[in-house]
Amino acid sequence: FNGCSGIESLVVTEGNKKYHSANNCIIETGTKQLIVGCKTSIIPSDGSVTSIGDRAFYNCSGLTSITISDSVTSIGEYAFYNCPGLTSITIPDSVTSIGKYAFYGCIGLTSITIPDSVTSIDDYTFSYCGGLTSITIPGSVTSLGYYSFSYCTRLKNITYTGTIADWH
């Protein structure tokens, strides 16, 4: 559904053995991975989603905010790639990994706090987040990928208290 920003509803037919839908999200039942979301998606908080899959909200320009539930432990590559309307996101302490390009091009984001559970920020994770003015990186992060914050032209405040062991 790349580039289909007008989608407001996602429904899987009842009885499907591989996928189910909830809150305008398509979820792979066995892996508990959110496969596709849309601008009206609400990530279920009942434990049925433990990861946001690669490209789940890719190019979803209509998405303005999303709350990631405490059951989610990973955010896949390109998960929120080029979601320029995304102005607010809450990353819970349960998340341990954030994939490459996860928030690339989210020009509407102005600030973000990364939880203590995250130990690395991958390549291009927050690149081209032109609205980003401040970021808090916990001391638990010991690895920064290539161009993690490239072209964040308004970034003025970075708070970090740890030691980077692996900086690309």
PDB file of C-alpha atoms in Angstrom:
ATOM      1  CA  PHE A   1       0.000   0.000   0.000  1.00  0.00           C
ATOM      2  CA  ASN A   2       3.031   2.254  -0.495  1.00  0.00           C
ATOM      3  CA  GLY A   3       1.913   5.836  -1.004  1.00  0.00           C
ATOM      4  CA  CYS A   4      -1.786   5.149  -0.388  1.00  0.00           C
ATOM      5  CA  SER A   5      -2.110   7.915   2.183  1.00  0.00           C
ATOM      6  CA  GLY A   6      -5.892   8.102   1.959  1.00  0.00           C
ATOM      7  CA  ILE A   7      -6.480   4.631   3.426  1.00  0.00           C
ATOM      8  CA  GLU A   8      -8.518   4.885   6.619  1.00  0.00           C
ATOM      9  CA  SER A   9      -9.582   1.291   7.194  1.00  0.00           C
ATOM     10  CA  LEU A  10      -7.797  -2.069   7.021  1.00  0.00           C
ATOM     11  CA  VAL A  11      -9.810  -5.242   7.560  1.00  0.00           C
ATOM     12  CA  VAL A  12      -8.840  -8.903   7.206  1.00  0.00           C
ATOM     13  CA  THR A  13     -11.690 -11.324   6.598  1.00  0.00           C
ATOM     14  CA  GLU A  14     -12.633 -13.253   9.721  1.00  0.00           C
ATOM     15  CA  GLY A  15     -11.294 -16.789   9.734  1.00  0.00           C
ATOM     16  CA  ASN A  16      -8.010 -15.975   7.985  1.00  0.00           C
ATOM     17  CA  LYS A  17      -5.455 -18.371   9.478  1.00  0.00           C
ATOM     18  CA  LYS A  18      -2.357 -16.218   8.888  1.00  0.00           C
ATOM     19  CA  TYR A  19      -3.481 -12.609   9.441  1.00  0.00           C
ATOM     20  CA  HIS A  20      -6.004 -10.696  11.476  1.00  0.00           C
ATOM     21  CA  SER A  21      -6.910  -7.044  11.753  1.00  0.00           C
ATOM     22  CA  ALA A  22      -7.412  -4.835  14.777  1.00  0.00           C
ATOM     23  CA  ASN A  23      -7.703  -1.058  15.107  1.00  0.00           C
ATOM     24  CA  ASN A  24      -6.996  -0.573  11.376  1.00  0.00           C
ATOM     25  CA  CYS A  25      -3.804  -2.631  11.527  1.00  0.00           C
ATOM     26  CA  ILE A  26      -3.032  -5.860   9.677  1.00  0.00           C
ATOM     27  CA  ILE A  27      -1.180  -8.249  11.975  1.00  0.00           C
ATOM     28  CA  GLU A  28       0.548 -11.535  11.190  1.00  0.00           C
ATOM     29  CA  THR A  29      -1.029 -13.642  13.931  1.00  0.00           C
ATOM     30  CA  GLY A  30       1.766 -16.190  14.486  1.00  0.00           C
ATOM     31  CA  THR A  31       4.637 -13.699  14.687  1.00  0.00           C
ATOM     32  CA  LYS A  32       2.619 -10.870  16.289  1.00  0.00           C
ATOM     33  CA  GLN A  33       4.088  -8.494  13.741  1.00  0.00           C
ATOM     34  CA  LEU A  34       2.164  -5.437  12.579  1.00  0.00           C
ATOM     35  CA  ILE A  35       2.492  -5.736   8.797  1.00  0.00           C
ATOM     36  CA  VAL A  36       0.538  -2.713   7.530  1.00  0.00           C
ATOM     37  CA  GLY A  37      -0.963   0.332   9.175  1.00  0.00           C
ATOM     38  CA  CYS A  38      -2.721   3.445   7.936  1.00  0.00           C
ATOM     39  CA  LYS A  39      -3.379   6.998   9.075  1.00  0.00           C
ATOM     40  CA  THR A  40      -6.123   5.908  11.498  1.00  0.00           C
ATOM     41  CA  SER A  41      -4.264   2.927  12.981  1.00  0.00           C
ATOM     42  CA  ILE A  42      -4.045   2.410  16.710  1.00  0.00           C
ATOM     43  CA  ILE A  43      -1.502  -0.206  17.696  1.00  0.00           C
ATOM     44  CA  PRO A  44      -3.311  -2.780  19.857  1.00  0.00           C
ATOM     45  CA  SER A  45      -2.227  -2.827  23.493  1.00  0.00           C
ATOM     46  CA  ASP A  46      -3.518  -6.337  24.209  1.00  0.00           C
ATOM     47  CA  GLY A  47      -0.190  -8.087  23.476  1.00  0.00           C
ATOM     48  CA  SER A  48      -1.209  -9.146  19.963  1.00  0.00           C
ATOM     49  CA  VAL A  49       1.584  -6.965  18.494  1.00  0.00           C
ATOM     50  CA  THR A  50       5.215  -7.365  19.603  1.00  0.00           C
ATOM     51  CA  SER A  51       6.924  -5.809  16.585  1.00  0.00           C
ATOM     52  CA  ILE A  52       6.236  -3.177  13.975  1.00  0.00           C
ATOM     53  CA  GLY A  53       7.324  -4.723  10.707  1.00  0.00           C
ATOM     54  CA  ASP A  54       9.536  -3.343   7.980  1.00  0.00           C
ATOM     55  CA  ARG A  55       7.712  -0.650   5.973  1.00  0.00           C
ATOM     56  CA  ALA A  56       4.513  -0.946   8.065  1.00  0.00           C
ATOM     57  CA  PHE A  57       3.709   2.777   7.705  1.00  0.00           C
ATOM     58  CA  TYR A  58       6.020   3.490   4.736  1.00  0.00           C
ATOM     59  CA  ASN A  59       5.104   6.762   2.972  1.00  0.00           C
ATOM     60  CA  CYS A  60       1.973   7.209   5.095  1.00  0.00           C
ATOM     61  CA  SER A  61       1.801  10.989   4.846  1.00  0.00           C
ATOM     62  CA  GLY A  62      -1.619  11.104   6.534  1.00  0.00           C
ATOM     63  CA  LEU A  63      -0.272   9.657   9.798  1.00  0.00           C
ATOM     64  CA  THR A  64       0.013  12.441  12.403  1.00  0.00           C
ATOM     65  CA  SER A  65       0.615  10.574  15.669  1.00  0.00           C
ATOM     66  CA  ILE A  66       1.012   7.041  16.907  1.00  0.00           C
ATOM     67  CA  THR A  67       1.416   5.465  20.326  1.00  0.00           C
ATOM     68  CA  ILE A  68       3.442   2.300  20.399  1.00  0.00           C
ATOM     69  CA  SER A  69       2.118  -0.133  22.989  1.00  0.00           C
ATOM     70  CA  ASP A  70       4.246  -1.592  25.791  1.00  0.00           C
ATOM     71  CA  SER A  71       4.116  -5.034  24.186  1.00  0.00           C
ATOM     72  CA  VAL A  72       6.220  -3.845  21.209  1.00  0.00           C
ATOM     73  CA  THR A  73       9.931  -4.719  21.465  1.00  0.00           C
ATOM     74  CA  SER A  74      11.169  -3.772  17.988  1.00  0.00           C
ATOM     75  CA  ILE A  75      10.524  -1.224  15.253  1.00  0.00           C
ATOM     76  CA  GLY A  76      11.480  -2.526  11.813  1.00  0.00           C
ATOM     77  CA  GLU A  77      13.447  -0.977   8.982  1.00  0.00           C
ATOM     78  CA  TYR A  78      11.651   1.848   7.164  1.00  0.00           C
ATOM     79  CA  ALA A  79       8.706   1.407   9.567  1.00  0.00           C
ATOM     80  CA  PHE A  80       7.719   5.106   9.543  1.00  0.00           C
ATOM     81  CA  TYR A  81       9.796   6.134   6.521  1.00  0.00           C
ATOM     82  CA  ASN A  82       8.666   9.404   4.963  1.00  0.00           C
ATOM     83  CA  CYS A  83       5.700  10.078   7.226  1.00  0.00           C
ATOM     84  CA  PRO A  84       5.974  13.887   7.069  1.00  0.00           C
ATOM     85  CA  GLY A  85       2.732  14.467   9.021  1.00  0.00           C
ATOM     86  CA  LEU A  86       3.980  12.476  12.012  1.00  0.00           C
ATOM     87  CA  THR A  87       4.452  15.065  14.741  1.00  0.00           C
ATOM     88  CA  SER A  88       4.222  12.914  17.833  1.00  0.00           C
ATOM     89  CA  ILE A  89       5.464   9.465  18.729  1.00  0.00           C
ATOM     90  CA  THR A  90       5.913   7.719  22.041  1.00  0.00           C
ATOM     91  CA  ILE A  91       8.506   4.950  22.154  1.00  0.00           C
ATOM     92  CA  PRO A  92       7.944   2.776  25.239  1.00  0.00           C
ATOM     93  CA  ASP A  93      10.628   1.225  27.452  1.00  0.00           C
ATOM     94  CA  SER A  94       9.822  -2.177  25.977  1.00  0.00           C
ATOM     95  CA  VAL A  95      11.468  -1.291  22.631  1.00  0.00           C
ATOM     96  CA  THR A  96      15.034  -2.615  22.392  1.00  0.00           C
ATOM     97  CA  SER A  97      15.746  -2.112  18.691  1.00  0.00           C
ATOM     98  CA  ILE A  98      14.906   0.464  16.053  1.00  0.00           C
ATOM     99  CA  GLY A  99      15.715  -0.483  12.447  1.00  0.00           C
ATOM    100  CA  LYS A 100      17.488   1.393   9.686  1.00  0.00           C
ATOM    101  CA  TYR A 101      15.597   4.336   8.207  1.00  0.00           C
ATOM    102  CA  ALA A 102      12.795   3.814  10.762  1.00  0.00           C
ATOM    103  CA  PHE A 103      11.908   7.531  11.019  1.00  0.00           C
ATOM    104  CA  TYR A 104      13.717   8.821   7.918  1.00  0.00           C
ATOM    105  CA  GLY A 105      11.975  11.836   6.409  1.00  0.00           C
ATOM    106  CA  CYS A 106       9.573  12.423   9.308  1.00  0.00           C
ATOM    107  CA  ILE A 107       9.940  16.183   8.939  1.00  0.00           C
ATOM    108  CA  GLY A 108       7.069  16.907  11.339  1.00  0.00           C
ATOM    109  CA  LEU A 109       8.800  15.376  14.387  1.00  0.00           C
ATOM    110  CA  THR A 110      10.119  18.153  16.639  1.00  0.00           C
ATOM    111  CA  SER A 111      11.509  16.155  19.556  1.00  0.00           C
ATOM    112  CA  ILE A 112      11.966  12.558  20.550  1.00  0.00           C
ATOM    113  CA  THR A 113      13.046  10.716  23.679  1.00  0.00           C
ATOM    114  CA  ILE A 114      14.622   7.326  23.201  1.00  0.00           C
ATOM    115  CA  PRO A 115      14.005   4.944  26.113  1.00  0.00           C
ATOM    116  CA  ASP A 116      16.775   3.377  28.238  1.00  0.00           C
ATOM    117  CA  SER A 117      15.959  -0.029  26.748  1.00  0.00           C
ATOM    118  CA  VAL A 118      17.488   0.931  23.369  1.00  0.00           C
ATOM    119  CA  THR A 119      21.210   0.145  23.019  1.00  0.00           C
ATOM    120  CA  SER A 120      21.843   1.180  19.414  1.00  0.00           C
ATOM    121  CA  ILE A 121      20.517   3.629  16.867  1.00  0.00           C
ATOM    122  CA  ASP A 122      20.892   2.216  13.380  1.00  0.00           C
ATOM    123  CA  ASP A 123      21.913   3.790  10.060  1.00  0.00           C
ATOM    124  CA  TYR A 124      19.798   6.734   8.875  1.00  0.00           C
ATOM    125  CA  THR A 125      17.237   6.187  11.662  1.00  0.00           C
ATOM    126  CA  PHE A 126      16.345   9.882  12.052  1.00  0.00           C
ATOM    127  CA  SER A 127      17.853  11.315   8.843  1.00  0.00           C
ATOM    128  CA  TYR A 128      15.953  14.107   7.139  1.00  0.00           C
ATOM    129  CA  CYS A 129      13.841  14.824  10.208  1.00  0.00           C
ATOM    130  CA  GLY A 130      14.113  18.530   9.413  1.00  0.00           C
ATOM    131  CA  GLY A 131      11.704  19.599  12.174  1.00  0.00           C
ATOM    132  CA  LEU A 132      13.647  17.802  14.912  1.00  0.00           C
ATOM    133  CA  THR A 133      14.964  20.429  17.333  1.00  0.00           C
ATOM    134  CA  SER A 134      15.912  18.273  20.320  1.00  0.00           C
ATOM    135  CA  ILE A 135      16.652  14.673  21.121  1.00  0.00           C
ATOM    136  CA  THR A 136      17.416  12.810  24.310  1.00  0.00           C
ATOM    137  CA  ILE A 137      19.653   9.775  23.883  1.00  0.00           C
ATOM    138  CA  PRO A 138      19.995   7.584  26.972  1.00  0.00           C
ATOM    139  CA  GLY A 139      23.336   6.340  28.248  1.00  0.00           C
ATOM    140  CA  SER A 140      22.256   2.818  27.295  1.00  0.00           C
ATOM    141  CA  VAL A 141      22.921   3.674  23.620  1.00  0.00           C
ATOM    142  CA  THR A 142      26.490   2.614  22.874  1.00  0.00           C
ATOM    143  CA  SER A 143      26.290   2.421  19.079  1.00  0.00           C
ATOM    144  CA  LEU A 144      25.268   5.079  16.537  1.00  0.00           C
ATOM    145  CA  GLY A 145      24.873   4.044  12.901  1.00  0.00           C
ATOM    146  CA  TYR A 146      25.903   5.920   9.807  1.00  0.00           C
ATOM    147  CA  TYR A 147      24.087   9.214   9.257  1.00  0.00           C
ATOM    148  CA  SER A 148      21.715   8.586  12.186  1.00  0.00           C
ATOM    149  CA  PHE A 149      20.810  12.290  12.361  1.00  0.00           C
ATOM    150  CA  SER A 150      21.969  13.590   8.979  1.00  0.00           C
ATOM    151  CA  TYR A 151      20.086  16.565   7.560  1.00  0.00           C
ATOM    152  CA  CYS A 152      18.320  17.310  10.836  1.00  0.00           C
ATOM    153  CA  THR A 153      18.884  20.961  10.006  1.00  0.00           C
ATOM    154  CA  ARG A 154      17.030  22.381  13.043  1.00  0.00           C
ATOM    155  CA  LEU A 155      18.556  20.046  15.627  1.00  0.00           C
ATOM    156  CA  LYS A 156      19.923  22.298  18.383  1.00  0.00           C
ATOM    157  CA  ASN A 157      19.754  20.249  21.586  1.00  0.00           C
ATOM    158  CA  ILE A 158      21.178  16.779  22.052  1.00  0.00           C
ATOM    159  CA  THR A 159      21.194  15.299  25.530  1.00  0.00           C
ATOM    160  CA  TYR A 160      23.444  12.267  26.038  1.00  0.00           C
ATOM    161  CA  THR A 161      25.216  11.008  29.150  1.00  0.00           C
ATOM    162  CA  GLY A 162      26.739   7.728  28.004  1.00  0.00           C
ATOM    163  CA  THR A 163      29.777   6.631  26.039  1.00  0.00           C
ATOM    164  CA  ILE A 164      29.582   5.722  22.374  1.00  0.00           C
ATOM    165  CA  ALA A 165      31.676   2.591  21.798  1.00  0.00           C
ATOM    166  CA  ASP A 166      30.793   2.251  18.106  1.00  0.00           C
ATOM    167  CA  TRP A 167      30.165   5.456  16.173  1.00  0.00           C
ATOM    168  CA  HIS A 168      29.849   5.290  12.402  1.00  0.00           C
TER     169      HIS A 168
END
